[in-house]
XYZ file of C-alpha atoms in Angstrom:
238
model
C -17.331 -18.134 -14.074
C -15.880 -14.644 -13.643
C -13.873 -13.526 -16.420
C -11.769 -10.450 -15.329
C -10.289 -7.518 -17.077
C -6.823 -9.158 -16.856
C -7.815 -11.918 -18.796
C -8.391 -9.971 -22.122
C -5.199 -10.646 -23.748
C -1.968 -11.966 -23.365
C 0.030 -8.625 -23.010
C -2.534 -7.681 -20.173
C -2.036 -10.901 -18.453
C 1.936 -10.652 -18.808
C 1.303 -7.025 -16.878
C -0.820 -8.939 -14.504
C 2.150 -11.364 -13.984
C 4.535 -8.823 -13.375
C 2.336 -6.695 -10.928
C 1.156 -9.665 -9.140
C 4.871 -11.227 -8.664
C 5.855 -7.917 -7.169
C 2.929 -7.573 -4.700
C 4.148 -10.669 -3.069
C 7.378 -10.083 -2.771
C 6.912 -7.352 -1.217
C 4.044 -8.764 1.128
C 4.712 -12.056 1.458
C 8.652 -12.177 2.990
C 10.300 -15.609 1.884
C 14.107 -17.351 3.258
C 15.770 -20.204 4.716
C 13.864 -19.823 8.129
C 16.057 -23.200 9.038
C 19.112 -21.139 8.970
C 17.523 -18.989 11.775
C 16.603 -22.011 13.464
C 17.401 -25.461 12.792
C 14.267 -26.681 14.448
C 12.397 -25.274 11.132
C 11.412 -27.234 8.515
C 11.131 -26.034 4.889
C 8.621 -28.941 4.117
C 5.035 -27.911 3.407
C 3.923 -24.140 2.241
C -0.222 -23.182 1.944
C -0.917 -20.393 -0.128
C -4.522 -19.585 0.558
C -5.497 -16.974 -2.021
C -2.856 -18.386 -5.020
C -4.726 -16.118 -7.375
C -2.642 -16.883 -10.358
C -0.107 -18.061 -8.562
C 2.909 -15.372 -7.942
C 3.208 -16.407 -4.125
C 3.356 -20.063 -4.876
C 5.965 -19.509 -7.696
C 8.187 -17.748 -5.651
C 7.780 -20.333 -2.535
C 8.127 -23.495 -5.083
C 12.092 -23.086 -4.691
C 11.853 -22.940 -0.917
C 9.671 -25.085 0.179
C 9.581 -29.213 -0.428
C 5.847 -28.391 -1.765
C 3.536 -25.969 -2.113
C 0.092 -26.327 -1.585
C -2.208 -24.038 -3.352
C -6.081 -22.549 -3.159
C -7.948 -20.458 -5.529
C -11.559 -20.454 -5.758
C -12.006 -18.364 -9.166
C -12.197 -21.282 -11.903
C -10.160 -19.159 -14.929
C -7.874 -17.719 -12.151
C -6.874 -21.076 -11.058
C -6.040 -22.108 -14.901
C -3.985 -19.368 -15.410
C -2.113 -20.474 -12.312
C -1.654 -23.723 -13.489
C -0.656 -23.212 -17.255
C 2.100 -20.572 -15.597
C 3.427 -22.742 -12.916
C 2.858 -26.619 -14.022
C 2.978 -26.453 -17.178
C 5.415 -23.211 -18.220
C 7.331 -23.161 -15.423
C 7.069 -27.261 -14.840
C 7.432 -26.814 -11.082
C 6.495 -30.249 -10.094
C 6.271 -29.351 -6.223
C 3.347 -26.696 -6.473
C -0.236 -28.377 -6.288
C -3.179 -26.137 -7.034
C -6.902 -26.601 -5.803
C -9.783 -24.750 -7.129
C -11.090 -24.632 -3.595
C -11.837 -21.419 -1.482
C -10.651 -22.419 2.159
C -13.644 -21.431 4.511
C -14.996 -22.438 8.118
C -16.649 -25.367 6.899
C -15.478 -28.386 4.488
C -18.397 -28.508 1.902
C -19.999 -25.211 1.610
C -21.257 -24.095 -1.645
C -20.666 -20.538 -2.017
C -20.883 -17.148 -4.225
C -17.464 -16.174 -5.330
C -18.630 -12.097 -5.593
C -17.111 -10.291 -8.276
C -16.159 -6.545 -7.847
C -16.673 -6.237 -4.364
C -14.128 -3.204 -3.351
C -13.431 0.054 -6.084
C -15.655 -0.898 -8.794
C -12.478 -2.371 -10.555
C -13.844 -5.808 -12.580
C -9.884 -7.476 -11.656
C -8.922 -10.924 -9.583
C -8.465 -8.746 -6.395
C -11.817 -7.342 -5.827
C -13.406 -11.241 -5.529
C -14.847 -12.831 -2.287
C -17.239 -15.197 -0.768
C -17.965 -13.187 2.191
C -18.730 -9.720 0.940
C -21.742 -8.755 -1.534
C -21.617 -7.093 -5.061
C -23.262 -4.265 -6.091
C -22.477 -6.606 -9.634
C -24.865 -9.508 -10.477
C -21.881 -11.437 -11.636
C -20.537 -14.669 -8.948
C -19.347 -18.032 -9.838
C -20.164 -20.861 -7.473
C -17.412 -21.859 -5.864
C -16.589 -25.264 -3.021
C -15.082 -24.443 0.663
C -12.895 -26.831 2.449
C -11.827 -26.096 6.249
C -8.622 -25.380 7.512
C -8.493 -29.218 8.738
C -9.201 -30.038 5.629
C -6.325 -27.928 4.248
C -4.239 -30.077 6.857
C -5.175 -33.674 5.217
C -5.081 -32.295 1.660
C -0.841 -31.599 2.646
C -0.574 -35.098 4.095
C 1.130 -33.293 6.895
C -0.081 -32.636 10.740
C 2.602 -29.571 10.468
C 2.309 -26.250 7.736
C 5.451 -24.875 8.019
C 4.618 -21.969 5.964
C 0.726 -20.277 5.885
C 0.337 -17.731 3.224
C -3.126 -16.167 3.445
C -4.730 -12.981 1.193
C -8.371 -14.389 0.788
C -10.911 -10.265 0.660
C -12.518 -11.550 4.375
C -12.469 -15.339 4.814
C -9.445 -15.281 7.022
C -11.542 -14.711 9.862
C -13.462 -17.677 9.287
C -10.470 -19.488 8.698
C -8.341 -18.680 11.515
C -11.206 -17.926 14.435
C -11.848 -20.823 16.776
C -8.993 -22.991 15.281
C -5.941 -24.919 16.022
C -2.890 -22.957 14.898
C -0.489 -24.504 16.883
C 0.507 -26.812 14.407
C 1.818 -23.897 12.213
C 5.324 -22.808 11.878
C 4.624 -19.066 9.966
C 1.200 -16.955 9.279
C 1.691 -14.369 7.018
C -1.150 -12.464 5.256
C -3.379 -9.283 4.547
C -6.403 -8.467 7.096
C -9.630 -7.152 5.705
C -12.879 -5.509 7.161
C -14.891 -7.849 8.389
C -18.111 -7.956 6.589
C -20.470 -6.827 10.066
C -17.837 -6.213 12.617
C -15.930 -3.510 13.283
C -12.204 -3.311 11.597
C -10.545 -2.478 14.828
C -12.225 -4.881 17.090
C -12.072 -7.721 14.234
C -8.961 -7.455 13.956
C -7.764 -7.335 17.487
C -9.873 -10.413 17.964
C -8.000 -12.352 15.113
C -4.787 -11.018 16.129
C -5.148 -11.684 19.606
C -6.511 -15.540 18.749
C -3.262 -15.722 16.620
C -1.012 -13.996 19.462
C -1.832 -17.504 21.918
C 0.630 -19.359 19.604
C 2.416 -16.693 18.126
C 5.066 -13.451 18.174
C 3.599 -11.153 15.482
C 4.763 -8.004 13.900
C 1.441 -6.268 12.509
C 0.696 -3.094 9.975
C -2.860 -1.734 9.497
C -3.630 -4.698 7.157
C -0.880 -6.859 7.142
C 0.634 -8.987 9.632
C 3.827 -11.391 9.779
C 3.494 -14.429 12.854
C 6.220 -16.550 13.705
C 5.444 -19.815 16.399
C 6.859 -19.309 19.975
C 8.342 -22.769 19.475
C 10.903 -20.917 17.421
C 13.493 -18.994 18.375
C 13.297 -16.373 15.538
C 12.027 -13.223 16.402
C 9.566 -11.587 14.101
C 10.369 -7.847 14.165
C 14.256 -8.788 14.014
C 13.678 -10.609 10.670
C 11.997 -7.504 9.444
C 14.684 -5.536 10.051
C 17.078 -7.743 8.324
C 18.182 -9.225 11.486
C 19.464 -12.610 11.970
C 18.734 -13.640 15.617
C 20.939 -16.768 16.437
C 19.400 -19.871 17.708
């Protein structure tokens, strides 16, 4: 069980809060996509990566419910006490899962595995630590993630998870996804580039994207809502 610097005391974990809520809404865009198109459906949201849970708070009002994964034990409490019971949004469901390739892996949750920084960001279960310090941690497949909604359609996947989205997304199904949104990471042998023109280009066969270096923001061809316009503020008209 990893206990990170955030966790100290409550003032740092109020600052941890605060910082967290404004990294995703800045990364993470969020609106009425049915208004765009009528075809969407605001029904089911996956946040892969909840950490302690900023994304899924600010989805919760959107979204019919939220669907949430967080493989660090203490991170997924603090996302819990915040959002179920603080906030008592009823509509937000968090597992204390990492979502992997593979439904019933047992793996290393790494701790400190970017800037030598001991905080929630710098854990994964695909790179190594320099640190001795992992908590075990359960992985359950994408298809997994699918029966755990009770829905054969995620209208909304969120995904920031330090490497695994490779695993995640590679060799998978996506066309029963309305929105992909997330960060992009090295790949822990490949090269950045050609890792992540592989994923993109896997995600590209279902979806329009609009990428950055490590971002990148898919929409489903089935909609008629163009990626790059919503970026810009754009409404394009069904």
């Amino acid at each position: 069980m990893i206990i990170y610097d955030e966790m100290k005391n409550q003032a740092d974990l109020i600052v941890w809060w605060s910082k967290m809520l404004a990294d995703a809404k800045h990364s993470y865009p969020l609106a009425d996509f049915s208004l765009l198109d009528k075809n969407f459906k605001m029904n089911v949201c996956v946040d892969i990566g909840c950490n302690i849970g900023a994304f899924s708070y600010l989805a919760s009002p959107h979204f019919k419910k939220v669907i949430s994964f967080e493989p660090g034990y203490l991170t997924s409490v603090v996302a819990r006490t915040k959002i179920n019971q603080k906030e008592k949004m009823k509509n937000v469901f968090i597992h204390n899962l990492a979502v992997g390739k593979n439904t019933g892996d047992i793996l290393k949750l790494c701790c400190d595995v970017h800037d030598g920084n001991k905080n929630s960001g710098n854990s994964s279960v695909v790179y190594e630590s320099s640190m001795n310090e992992y908590e075990l941690t359960t992985t359950v497949s994408l298809e997994k993630v699918f029966e755990l909604c009770e829905s054969d359609f995620i209208d909304y996947l969120k995904i920031d998870c330090e490497g695994s989205e490779y695993d995640i997304l590679l060799n998978k199904d996506l066309s029963n996804i309305g929105i992909i949104v997330g960060e992009i990471h090295g790949h822990p042998v490949k090269n950045f580039e050609e890792a992540k023109k592989e994923l993109l280009d896997h995600v590209s066969d279902n979806f329009n994207i609009v990428s950055t270096k490590h971002n990148f923001f898919a929409i489903n061809k089935q909609f008629n809502i163009d990626p790059l316009k919503f970026f810009r503020g754009i409404v394009h008209e069904a």
